[in-house]
């Protein structure tokens, strides 16, 4: 009956559907940024996900202009209007934090390998201020200029109503634009440093104490850049239009801003049209997917999800693709395990003449007692630190040391000889130490360790 009087418009169907898809597309980028501990980008995605959830709920509850059958929205709308007020400040604030972080990464004059504790606390304080404290303050001060409880629009749902005074400009309308200008300031700094250090861009990212690669840096910068220069004109239009519409302003008074009918809910039909600002969160979700949901890390996560759901049994290529995708990230971890695996014990050098190698090693171990820098000592030194070269991924070449697991060798024998003696005289070759003669009440101890390894390959 109500549908014949007030039919559901196409926008009332399109908005919740596209908002739902936008929420789904934003999940993977949100997870990736949470894994990378990018608080500002994670907060940006969360705010837009929350606004899209409001779009879905409101379009389903108030889809038509039949205002007589509408629910008054008490409770739900009280929460929504506060969250929307907070989002007007929080979203530009996240952009400030993103551009500020990118500017710090490219700041070569203050680059630190490990930031100090005060620097870390200051960075955390800035992110917390823009992403959490400022939105909470905006919600608390909202009641000062809130001329009535809220307004109900068809499809769009709950909207705020403002007092027509200068207090609304000072506490509400001007701050999103100011924060956007702050983000624009840091954006210009990033652009300047990108131009200045374009040839050393990769080296700066590697030396910076961040988890940003070239791809992550540019994707994060581009999406923040697009959003910023889309929000600044919108905020400018909102401020100027609100100032014009609310003229003439009256002097602020608490009783005027909160009249006796303050709790009355105003219901407004829209004839099937939706406010333009409801489409901004929808478009943002698709942008998140384009910039962050189509990267290498995202595809690895997609494959892992499909394998977890059992599609790997139907499509064997998912198993191999998942293994290949994780090999790049797991190669460093597998190499690092070599440092703690006892079965990977030493390095070996291949020589064509085994007898010459045996005679050379006997001579070299004899030179160790005299602190001579011999080839055998160098081989022992490289054997000790050979894993460092392996972890760096140096290509092997002929007559160069390569890490070989001893368990893979055909035959191996190791003999360790230890001799130790003590005496009050220098009759046991104590002069090898190059020390002065000792008195009879002193005891000199000398220990010789000899190790021989025979490898049959």
Tab-separated table of C-alpha atoms in Angstrom:
chain	number	residue	atom	x	y	z
A	1	UNK	CA	0.000	0.000	0.000
A	2	UNK	CA	2.767	2.385	0.978
A	3	UNK	CA	4.831	1.292	-2.007
A	4	UNK	CA	2.088	2.461	-4.425
A	5	UNK	CA	1.989	5.912	-2.855
A	6	UNK	CA	5.728	6.321	-2.384
A	7	UNK	CA	7.644	3.859	-4.575
A	8	UNK	CA	11.237	2.911	-3.883
A	9	UNK	CA	13.545	4.931	-6.110
A	10	UNK	CA	16.536	3.578	-7.983
A	11	UNK	CA	18.924	5.492	-5.750
A	12	UNK	CA	17.339	3.905	-2.688
A	13	UNK	CA	18.393	0.529	-4.117
A	14	UNK	CA	21.712	1.587	-5.620
A	15	UNK	CA	23.071	3.282	-2.499
A	16	UNK	CA	22.923	0.313	-0.069
A	17	UNK	CA	24.113	-2.148	-2.714
A	18	UNK	CA	27.153	-0.108	-3.727
A	19	UNK	CA	27.860	0.736	-0.081
A	20	UNK	CA	27.828	-2.950	0.828
A	21	UNK	CA	30.265	-3.792	-1.972
A	22	UNK	CA	32.419	-0.862	-0.864
A	23	UNK	CA	32.595	-2.276	2.657
A	24	UNK	CA	33.649	-5.690	1.361
A	25	UNK	CA	36.327	-4.178	-0.862
A	26	UNK	CA	37.727	-2.173	2.058
A	27	UNK	CA	38.348	-5.179	4.324
A	28	UNK	CA	41.545	-6.423	2.664
A	29	UNK	CA	43.173	-2.944	2.551
A	30	UNK	CA	42.224	-2.484	6.211
A	31	UNK	CA	43.857	-5.781	7.173
A	32	UNK	CA	47.016	-4.957	5.216
A	33	UNK	CA	47.423	-1.567	6.889
A	34	UNK	CA	46.744	-3.056	10.312
A	35	UNK	CA	49.473	-5.639	9.694
A	36	UNK	CA	51.865	-2.853	8.717
A	37	UNK	CA	50.820	-0.864	11.822
A	38	UNK	CA	49.790	2.127	9.757
A	39	UNK	CA	47.393	3.676	12.248
A	40	UNK	CA	46.448	6.712	10.159
A	41	UNK	CA	45.563	4.744	7.016
A	42	UNK	CA	43.711	2.140	9.079
A	43	UNK	CA	41.691	4.875	10.772
A	44	UNK	CA	40.860	6.441	7.401
A	45	UNK	CA	39.484	3.153	6.080
A	46	UNK	CA	37.587	2.477	9.318
A	47	UNK	CA	35.825	5.837	9.229
A	48	UNK	CA	34.645	5.304	5.668
A	49	UNK	CA	33.530	1.740	6.456
A	50	UNK	CA	31.464	3.101	9.335
A	51	UNK	CA	29.858	5.744	7.125
A	52	UNK	CA	29.040	3.102	4.511
A	53	UNK	CA	27.375	0.986	7.181
A	54	UNK	CA	25.204	3.990	7.994
A	55	UNK	CA	24.324	4.297	4.303
A	56	UNK	CA	23.189	0.683	4.228
A	57	UNK	CA	21.138	0.878	7.422
A	58	UNK	CA	19.471	4.211	6.651
A	59	UNK	CA	18.504	3.274	3.093
A	60	UNK	CA	16.892	0.085	4.344
A	61	UNK	CA	14.987	1.755	7.194
A	62	UNK	CA	13.791	4.888	5.327
A	63	UNK	CA	13.712	3.907	1.631
A	64	UNK	CA	10.672	5.973	0.570
A	65	UNK	CA	9.042	9.348	1.157
A	66	UNK	CA	6.170	7.838	3.160
A	67	UNK	CA	7.007	9.876	6.260
A	68	UNK	CA	3.870	8.760	8.108
A	69	UNK	CA	5.211	5.220	8.366
A	70	UNK	CA	8.746	6.218	9.333
A	71	UNK	CA	10.392	5.168	12.554
A	72	UNK	CA	11.574	8.212	14.497
A	73	UNK	CA	15.110	6.785	14.733
A	74	UNK	CA	15.668	7.672	18.380
A	75	UNK	CA	18.781	6.023	19.702
A	76	UNK	CA	20.210	5.113	16.308
A	77	UNK	CA	20.206	8.642	14.956
A	78	UNK	CA	21.581	10.013	18.213
A	79	UNK	CA	24.659	7.870	17.623
A	80	UNK	CA	24.884	8.531	13.892
A	81	UNK	CA	24.851	12.320	14.109
A	82	UNK	CA	27.651	12.267	16.681
A	83	UNK	CA	29.755	9.890	14.586
A	84	UNK	CA	29.219	12.007	11.472
A	85	UNK	CA	30.318	15.137	13.333
A	86	UNK	CA	33.456	13.285	14.423
A	87	UNK	CA	34.133	12.022	10.888
A	88	UNK	CA	34.156	15.571	9.504
A	89	UNK	CA	37.268	16.181	11.616
A	90	UNK	CA	38.765	12.685	11.736
A	91	UNK	CA	39.026	12.039	7.987
A	92	UNK	CA	41.072	15.206	7.240
A	93	UNK	CA	43.067	14.436	10.398
A	94	UNK	CA	44.084	11.020	9.090
A	95	UNK	CA	45.294	12.675	5.900
A	96	UNK	CA	47.436	15.034	7.990
A	97	UNK	CA	49.030	12.051	9.736
A	98	UNK	CA	49.609	10.201	6.461
A	99	UNK	CA	51.306	13.130	4.725
A	100	UNK	CA	53.287	13.957	7.854
A	101	UNK	CA	54.612	10.399	8.050
A	102	UNK	CA	55.574	10.387	4.381
A	103	UNK	CA	57.303	13.743	4.804
A	104	UNK	CA	59.299	12.390	7.761
A	105	UNK	CA	60.430	9.394	5.723
A	106	UNK	CA	61.874	11.719	3.080
A	107	UNK	CA	63.406	14.108	5.617
A	108	UNK	CA	67.120	13.381	5.139
A	109	UNK	CA	68.234	16.174	7.475
A	110	UNK	CA	66.584	14.509	10.486
A	111	UNK	CA	66.758	10.887	9.449
A	112	UNK	CA	67.476	8.498	12.296
A	113	UNK	CA	68.170	4.804	11.998
A	114	UNK	CA	66.326	4.231	15.262
A	115	UNK	CA	64.073	7.067	16.525
A	116	UNK	CA	64.465	8.115	20.116
A	117	UNK	CA	61.807	7.422	22.689
A	118	UNK	CA	60.734	11.065	22.751
A	119	UNK	CA	60.320	11.059	18.957
A	120	UNK	CA	58.217	7.907	19.094
A	121	UNK	CA	56.020	9.341	21.836
A	122	UNK	CA	55.595	12.593	19.909
A	123	UNK	CA	54.592	10.752	16.719
A	124	UNK	CA	52.102	8.642	18.663
A	125	UNK	CA	50.687	11.764	20.281
A	126	UNK	CA	50.166	13.472	16.911
A	127	UNK	CA	48.386	10.446	15.457
A	128	UNK	CA	46.259	10.046	18.575
A	129	UNK	CA	45.339	13.734	18.566
A	130	UNK	CA	44.103	13.838	14.976
A	131	UNK	CA	42.579	10.351	14.781
A	132	UNK	CA	40.923	10.107	18.222
A	133	UNK	CA	41.096	13.159	20.492
A	134	UNK	CA	39.961	15.760	17.943
A	135	UNK	CA	36.912	13.678	16.871
A	136	UNK	CA	35.916	13.151	20.504
A	137	UNK	CA	36.182	16.895	21.172
A	138	UNK	CA	34.026	17.564	18.093
A	139	UNK	CA	31.361	15.192	19.414
A	140	UNK	CA	31.383	16.803	22.859
A	141	UNK	CA	31.081	20.347	21.522
A	142	UNK	CA	28.341	19.364	19.082
A	143	UNK	CA	25.636	19.864	21.706
A	144	UNK	CA	26.584	23.548	22.019
A	145	UNK	CA	25.352	24.438	18.501
A	146	UNK	CA	22.868	21.563	17.980
A	147	UNK	CA	19.621	23.417	17.271
A	148	UNK	CA	17.473	20.275	17.433
A	149	UNK	CA	17.939	16.582	18.027
A	150	UNK	CA	18.357	15.601	14.338
A	151	UNK	CA	16.630	15.691	10.957
A	152	UNK	CA	15.372	12.584	9.130
A	153	UNK	CA	15.743	12.467	5.344
A	154	UNK	CA	14.499	9.693	3.102
A	155	UNK	CA	17.252	7.253	2.004
A	156	UNK	CA	20.011	9.381	3.583
A	157	UNK	CA	18.608	8.973	7.081
A	158	UNK	CA	19.902	11.011	10.011
A	159	UNK	CA	21.423	14.447	9.478
A	160	UNK	CA	22.541	17.253	11.776
A	161	UNK	CA	20.845	20.579	12.309
A	162	UNK	CA	22.935	23.633	13.253
A	163	UNK	CA	22.259	26.806	15.165
A	164	UNK	CA	22.342	29.954	13.001
A	165	UNK	CA	25.102	31.780	14.872
A	166	UNK	CA	28.816	32.458	14.690
A	167	UNK	CA	29.430	29.697	17.269
A	168	UNK	CA	28.560	27.081	14.652
A	169	UNK	CA	31.195	28.507	12.313
A	170	UNK	CA	33.848	28.516	15.023
A	171	UNK	CA	33.120	25.090	16.504
A	172	UNK	CA	31.938	23.110	13.491
A	173	UNK	CA	32.271	24.370	9.942
A	174	UNK	CA	35.728	25.912	9.924
A	175	UNK	CA	37.745	23.105	11.501
A	176	UNK	CA	37.501	20.495	8.721
A	177	UNK	CA	38.735	23.085	6.234
A	178	UNK	CA	41.604	24.145	8.522
A	179	UNK	CA	42.714	20.544	8.990
A	180	UNK	CA	42.537	19.993	5.234
A	181	UNK	CA	44.839	22.977	4.731
A	182	UNK	CA	47.265	21.470	7.248
A	183	UNK	CA	47.231	18.234	5.263
A	184	UNK	CA	47.826	20.265	2.114
A	185	UNK	CA	50.892	21.827	3.723
A	186	UNK	CA	52.450	18.423	4.404
A	187	UNK	CA	51.409	17.254	0.948
A	188	UNK	CA	53.382	20.100	-0.648
A	189	UNK	CA	56.404	19.133	1.477
A	190	UNK	CA	56.180	15.542	0.250
A	191	UNK	CA	55.934	16.674	-3.351
A	192	UNK	CA	58.957	18.941	-2.911
A	193	UNK	CA	61.067	16.180	-1.378
A	194	UNK	CA	59.985	13.658	-3.988
A	195	UNK	CA	61.195	16.048	-6.668
A	196	UNK	CA	64.385	16.855	-4.796
A	197	UNK	CA	65.364	13.269	-3.961
A	198	UNK	CA	63.867	11.468	-6.950
A	199	UNK	CA	67.196	9.834	-7.821
A	200	UNK	CA	67.867	8.702	-4.230
A	201	UNK	CA	64.250	7.806	-3.485
A	202	UNK	CA	64.840	4.062	-3.170
A	203	UNK	CA	67.943	4.456	-1.008
A	204	UNK	CA	66.140	6.847	1.339
A	205	UNK	CA	63.285	4.390	1.842
A	206	UNK	CA	65.713	1.562	2.571
A	207	UNK	CA	67.632	3.607	5.122
A	208	UNK	CA	64.504	4.988	6.792
A	209	UNK	CA	63.106	3.202	9.808
A	210	UNK	CA	59.801	2.301	8.153
A	211	UNK	CA	58.145	-0.629	6.433
A	212	UNK	CA	57.404	1.355	3.285
A	213	UNK	CA	58.554	0.194	-0.103
A	214	UNK	CA	58.419	2.277	-3.265
A	215	UNK	CA	55.112	0.736	-4.221
A	216	UNK	CA	53.537	1.195	-0.782
A	217	UNK	CA	54.815	4.747	-0.506
A	218	UNK	CA	53.468	5.839	-3.876
A	219	UNK	CA	50.117	4.097	-3.471
A	220	UNK	CA	49.588	5.623	-0.046
A	221	UNK	CA	50.642	9.042	-1.280
A	222	UNK	CA	48.465	8.942	-4.400
A	223	UNK	CA	45.269	7.913	-2.641
A	224	UNK	CA	45.822	10.512	0.095
A	225	UNK	CA	46.609	13.112	-2.581
A	226	UNK	CA	43.425	12.358	-4.530
A	227	UNK	CA	41.263	12.389	-1.413
A	228	UNK	CA	42.759	15.609	-0.127
A	229	UNK	CA	42.278	17.571	-3.326
A	230	UNK	CA	38.743	16.211	-3.582
A	231	UNK	CA	37.865	17.096	0.022
A	232	UNK	CA	39.271	20.646	-0.004
A	233	UNK	CA	36.824	21.924	-2.667
A	234	UNK	CA	33.941	20.115	-0.965
A	235	UNK	CA	34.771	21.586	2.432
A	236	UNK	CA	35.176	25.029	0.908
A	237	UNK	CA	31.773	24.720	-0.719
A	238	UNK	CA	30.194	23.472	2.536
A	239	UNK	CA	31.574	26.363	4.594
A	240	UNK	CA	30.621	29.070	2.117
A	241	UNK	CA	27.165	27.652	1.390
A	242	UNK	CA	26.370	27.192	5.081
A	243	UNK	CA	27.403	30.749	5.825
A	244	UNK	CA	25.197	32.057	3.042
A	245	UNK	CA	22.182	29.898	3.907
A	246	UNK	CA	22.251	30.635	7.633
A	247	UNK	CA	22.365	34.404	7.187
A	248	UNK	CA	21.463	36.543	9.047
A	249	UNK	CA	23.166	35.232	12.159
A	250	UNK	CA	21.734	35.915	15.570
A	251	UNK	CA	23.720	36.395	18.752
A	252	UNK	CA	24.355	33.097	20.440
A	253	UNK	CA	22.098	32.140	23.307
A	254	UNK	CA	21.756	28.745	24.948
A	255	UNK	CA	17.997	29.097	25.242
A	256	UNK	CA	17.693	30.032	21.571
A	257	UNK	CA	19.944	27.171	20.463
A	258	UNK	CA	18.007	24.706	22.649
A	259	UNK	CA	14.322	25.663	22.484
A	260	UNK	CA	11.549	23.719	24.255
A	261	UNK	CA	10.789	21.718	21.084
A	262	UNK	CA	14.457	20.676	20.751
A	263	UNK	CA	13.567	16.933	20.929
A	264	UNK	CA	11.161	17.143	18.002
A	265	UNK	CA	12.332	15.108	15.000
A	266	UNK	CA	11.983	16.849	11.636
A	267	UNK	CA	11.133	14.495	8.739
A	268	UNK	CA	11.896	15.535	5.159
A	269	UNK	CA	11.034	13.672	1.903
A	270	UNK	CA	13.609	13.840	-0.898
A	271	UNK	CA	11.652	12.533	-3.944
A	272	UNK	CA	14.099	9.729	-4.561
A	273	UNK	CA	17.278	11.812	-4.525
A	274	UNK	CA	20.252	11.317	-2.206
A	275	UNK	CA	22.608	13.948	-0.861
A	276	UNK	CA	25.921	14.015	-2.734
A	277	UNK	CA	27.948	13.493	0.445
A	278	UNK	CA	26.482	9.983	0.842
A	279	UNK	CA	28.330	8.850	-2.281
A	280	UNK	CA	31.748	9.957	-1.026
A	281	UNK	CA	32.235	6.983	1.370
A	282	UNK	CA	31.020	4.625	-1.373
A	283	UNK	CA	33.578	5.922	-3.864
A	284	UNK	CA	36.323	5.819	-1.211
A	285	UNK	CA	35.886	2.069	-0.689
A	286	UNK	CA	36.448	1.407	-4.383
A	287	UNK	CA	39.509	3.647	-4.332
A	288	UNK	CA	40.946	1.690	-1.420
A	289	UNK	CA	40.547	-1.495	-3.402
A	290	UNK	CA	42.127	-0.040	-6.543
A	291	UNK	CA	45.198	1.251	-4.705
A	292	UNK	CA	45.669	-1.381	-1.976
A	293	UNK	CA	43.501	-4.345	-2.912
A	294	UNK	CA	45.233	-5.032	-6.216
A	295	UNK	CA	48.828	-5.219	-4.991
A	296	UNK	CA	51.112	-8.189	-4.455
A	297	UNK	CA	50.401	-8.432	-0.735
A	298	UNK	CA	46.664	-8.408	-1.382
A	299	UNK	CA	46.885	-11.211	-3.957
A	300	UNK	CA	48.858	-13.338	-1.524
A	301	UNK	CA	46.070	-12.820	0.998
A	302	UNK	CA	43.404	-13.649	-1.589
A	303	UNK	CA	45.126	-16.941	-2.411
A	304	UNK	CA	45.488	-17.769	1.264
A	305	UNK	CA	41.775	-17.140	1.814
A	306	UNK	CA	40.802	-19.322	-1.150
A	307	UNK	CA	43.070	-22.122	0.030
A	308	UNK	CA	41.634	-21.838	3.538
A	309	UNK	CA	38.103	-22.127	2.128
A	310	UNK	CA	39.059	-25.347	0.343
A	311	UNK	CA	39.395	-24.101	-3.220
A	312	UNK	CA	42.983	-25.334	-3.279
A	313	UNK	CA	41.714	-28.902	-3.607
A	314	UNK	CA	39.787	-27.955	-6.742
A	315	UNK	CA	42.406	-25.673	-8.243
A	316	UNK	CA	45.918	-26.973	-7.641
A	317	UNK	CA	47.372	-23.805	-9.131
A	318	UNK	CA	46.279	-21.969	-5.979
A	319	UNK	CA	48.543	-24.187	-3.887
A	320	UNK	CA	51.567	-23.574	-6.096
A	321	UNK	CA	50.767	-19.880	-6.453
A	322	UNK	CA	50.436	-19.553	-2.702
A	323	UNK	CA	53.769	-21.264	-2.217
A	324	UNK	CA	55.453	-19.060	-4.805
A	325	UNK	CA	53.893	-15.939	-3.325
A	326	UNK	CA	55.070	-16.776	0.160
A	327	UNK	CA	58.553	-17.827	-0.956
A	328	UNK	CA	59.669	-14.236	-1.401
A	329	UNK	CA	58.539	-13.229	2.053
A	330	UNK	CA	59.638	-16.482	3.623
A	331	UNK	CA	63.102	-16.613	2.066
A	332	UNK	CA	64.564	-14.215	4.588
A	333	UNK	CA	62.995	-16.147	7.452
A	334	UNK	CA	64.314	-19.461	6.135
A	335	UNK	CA	67.786	-17.985	5.804
A	336	UNK	CA	67.624	-16.560	9.291
A	337	UNK	CA	66.810	-20.024	10.637
A	338	UNK	CA	70.241	-21.163	9.474
A	339	UNK	CA	71.786	-19.143	12.275
A	340	UNK	CA	69.950	-21.268	14.853
A	341	UNK	CA	70.012	-24.653	13.150
A	342	UNK	CA	72.880	-26.789	14.427
A	343	UNK	CA	72.845	-29.090	11.461
A	344	UNK	CA	74.092	-26.258	9.251
A	345	UNK	CA	77.517	-26.065	10.806
A	346	UNK	CA	80.211	-24.848	8.496
A	347	UNK	CA	81.242	-23.891	5.021
A	348	UNK	CA	83.348	-25.960	2.698
A	349	UNK	CA	85.758	-25.059	-0.039
A	350	UNK	CA	86.212	-27.347	-3.001
A	351	UNK	CA	89.756	-27.963	-4.239
A	352	UNK	CA	90.828	-30.133	-7.092
A	353	UNK	CA	93.851	-31.478	-5.245
A	354	UNK	CA	92.853	-33.031	-1.895
A	355	UNK	CA	96.387	-34.002	-0.903
A	356	UNK	CA	97.647	-30.457	-1.386
A	357	UNK	CA	94.764	-29.232	0.767
A	358	UNK	CA	95.678	-31.614	3.576
A	359	UNK	CA	99.312	-30.511	3.630
A	360	UNK	CA	98.302	-26.860	3.472
A	361	UNK	CA	95.882	-27.211	6.393
A	362	UNK	CA	98.538	-28.865	8.536
A	363	UNK	CA	100.880	-25.985	7.877
A	364	UNK	CA	98.165	-23.391	8.462
A	365	UNK	CA	97.090	-24.796	11.805
A	366	UNK	CA	100.711	-24.713	12.903
A	367	UNK	CA	100.836	-21.003	12.049
A	368	UNK	CA	97.854	-20.243	14.244
A	369	UNK	CA	100.015	-20.599	17.356
A	370	UNK	CA	102.195	-17.779	16.056
A	371	UNK	CA	99.234	-15.468	15.317
A	372	UNK	CA	100.093	-15.445	11.645
A	373	UNK	CA	97.436	-14.360	9.175
A	374	UNK	CA	97.556	-17.407	6.942
A	375	UNK	CA	95.185	-18.718	4.306
A	376	UNK	CA	94.046	-21.399	6.692
A	377	UNK	CA	93.186	-18.795	9.318
A	378	UNK	CA	91.314	-16.796	6.718
A	379	UNK	CA	89.409	-19.926	5.746
A	380	UNK	CA	88.561	-20.551	9.382
A	381	UNK	CA	87.440	-16.907	9.758
A	382	UNK	CA	85.272	-17.151	6.666
A	383	UNK	CA	83.867	-20.438	7.867
A	384	UNK	CA	82.802	-18.716	11.035
A	385	UNK	CA	81.121	-15.787	9.311
A	386	UNK	CA	80.233	-17.432	6.008
A	387	UNK	CA	76.533	-17.411	6.834
A	388	UNK	CA	76.575	-13.635	6.742
A	389	UNK	CA	77.496	-13.743	3.072
A	390	UNK	CA	74.825	-16.374	2.485
A	391	UNK	CA	72.131	-14.272	4.133
A	392	UNK	CA	72.976	-11.428	1.811
A	393	UNK	CA	72.217	-13.644	-1.144
A	394	UNK	CA	75.681	-13.372	-2.730
A	395	UNK	CA	75.952	-15.569	-5.847
A	396	UNK	CA	78.398	-18.390	-5.566
A	397	UNK	CA	81.403	-18.587	-7.863
A	398	UNK	CA	84.181	-21.147	-8.429
A	399	UNK	CA	86.677	-21.466	-5.576
A	400	UNK	CA	84.391	-19.444	-3.277
A	401	UNK	CA	82.842	-20.545	-0.025
A	402	UNK	CA	79.282	-21.867	-0.195
A	403	UNK	CA	77.132	-23.068	2.689
A	404	UNK	CA	76.713	-26.863	2.542
A	405	UNK	CA	74.655	-28.826	5.048
A	406	UNK	CA	76.804	-31.517	6.574
A	407	UNK	CA	73.904	-33.922	6.556
A	408	UNK	CA	73.895	-33.813	2.742
A	409	UNK	CA	77.544	-34.836	2.441
A	410	UNK	CA	78.363	-38.398	1.581
A	411	UNK	CA	81.024	-39.009	4.233
A	412	UNK	CA	82.436	-36.746	6.864
A	413	UNK	CA	84.923	-37.195	9.627
A	414	UNK	CA	86.037	-34.659	12.157
A	415	UNK	CA	88.924	-35.080	14.585
A	416	UNK	CA	89.690	-32.652	17.366
A	417	UNK	CA	93.025	-32.825	19.212
A	418	UNK	CA	93.587	-30.926	22.417
A	419	UNK	CA	96.839	-30.642	24.322
A	420	UNK	CA	97.398	-28.675	27.487
A	421	UNK	CA	100.300	-28.478	29.841
A	422	UNK	CA	101.486	-26.369	32.752
A	423	UNK	CA	104.833	-25.720	34.265
A	424	UNK	CA	106.945	-23.328	36.232
A	425	UNK	CA	109.579	-23.099	33.562
A	426	UNK	CA	109.608	-22.293	29.870
A	427	UNK	CA	110.677	-25.779	28.797
A	428	UNK	CA	107.369	-26.482	26.974
A	429	UNK	CA	107.745	-23.761	24.404
A	430	UNK	CA	106.277	-21.021	26.484
A	431	UNK	CA	108.415	-18.584	24.568
A	432	UNK	CA	105.914	-18.903	21.756
A	433	UNK	CA	103.772	-16.463	23.597
A	434	UNK	CA	106.369	-13.777	23.318
A	435	UNK	CA	106.088	-12.999	27.043
A	436	UNK	CA	108.802	-12.224	29.552
A	437	UNK	CA	110.278	-15.095	31.678
A	438	UNK	CA	108.172	-16.045	34.650
A	439	UNK	CA	109.245	-16.518	38.202
A	440	UNK	CA	109.045	-19.930	39.821
A	441	UNK	CA	105.843	-19.156	41.733
A	442	UNK	CA	103.888	-18.615	38.516
A	443	UNK	CA	102.315	-21.245	36.315
A	444	UNK	CA	101.848	-20.781	32.590
A	445	UNK	CA	99.096	-22.707	30.816
A	446	UNK	CA	99.115	-23.344	27.084
A	447	UNK	CA	96.381	-25.042	25.095
A	448	UNK	CA	96.540	-26.059	21.461
A	449	UNK	CA	93.379	-27.058	19.649
A	450	UNK	CA	93.687	-28.705	16.301
A	451	UNK	CA	90.749	-29.574	14.075
A	452	UNK	CA	90.869	-31.550	10.886
A	453	UNK	CA	87.917	-32.196	8.613
A	454	UNK	CA	87.856	-34.602	5.713
A	455	UNK	CA	85.030	-34.230	3.263
A	456	UNK	CA	84.373	-36.809	0.611
A	457	UNK	CA	81.995	-35.562	-2.060
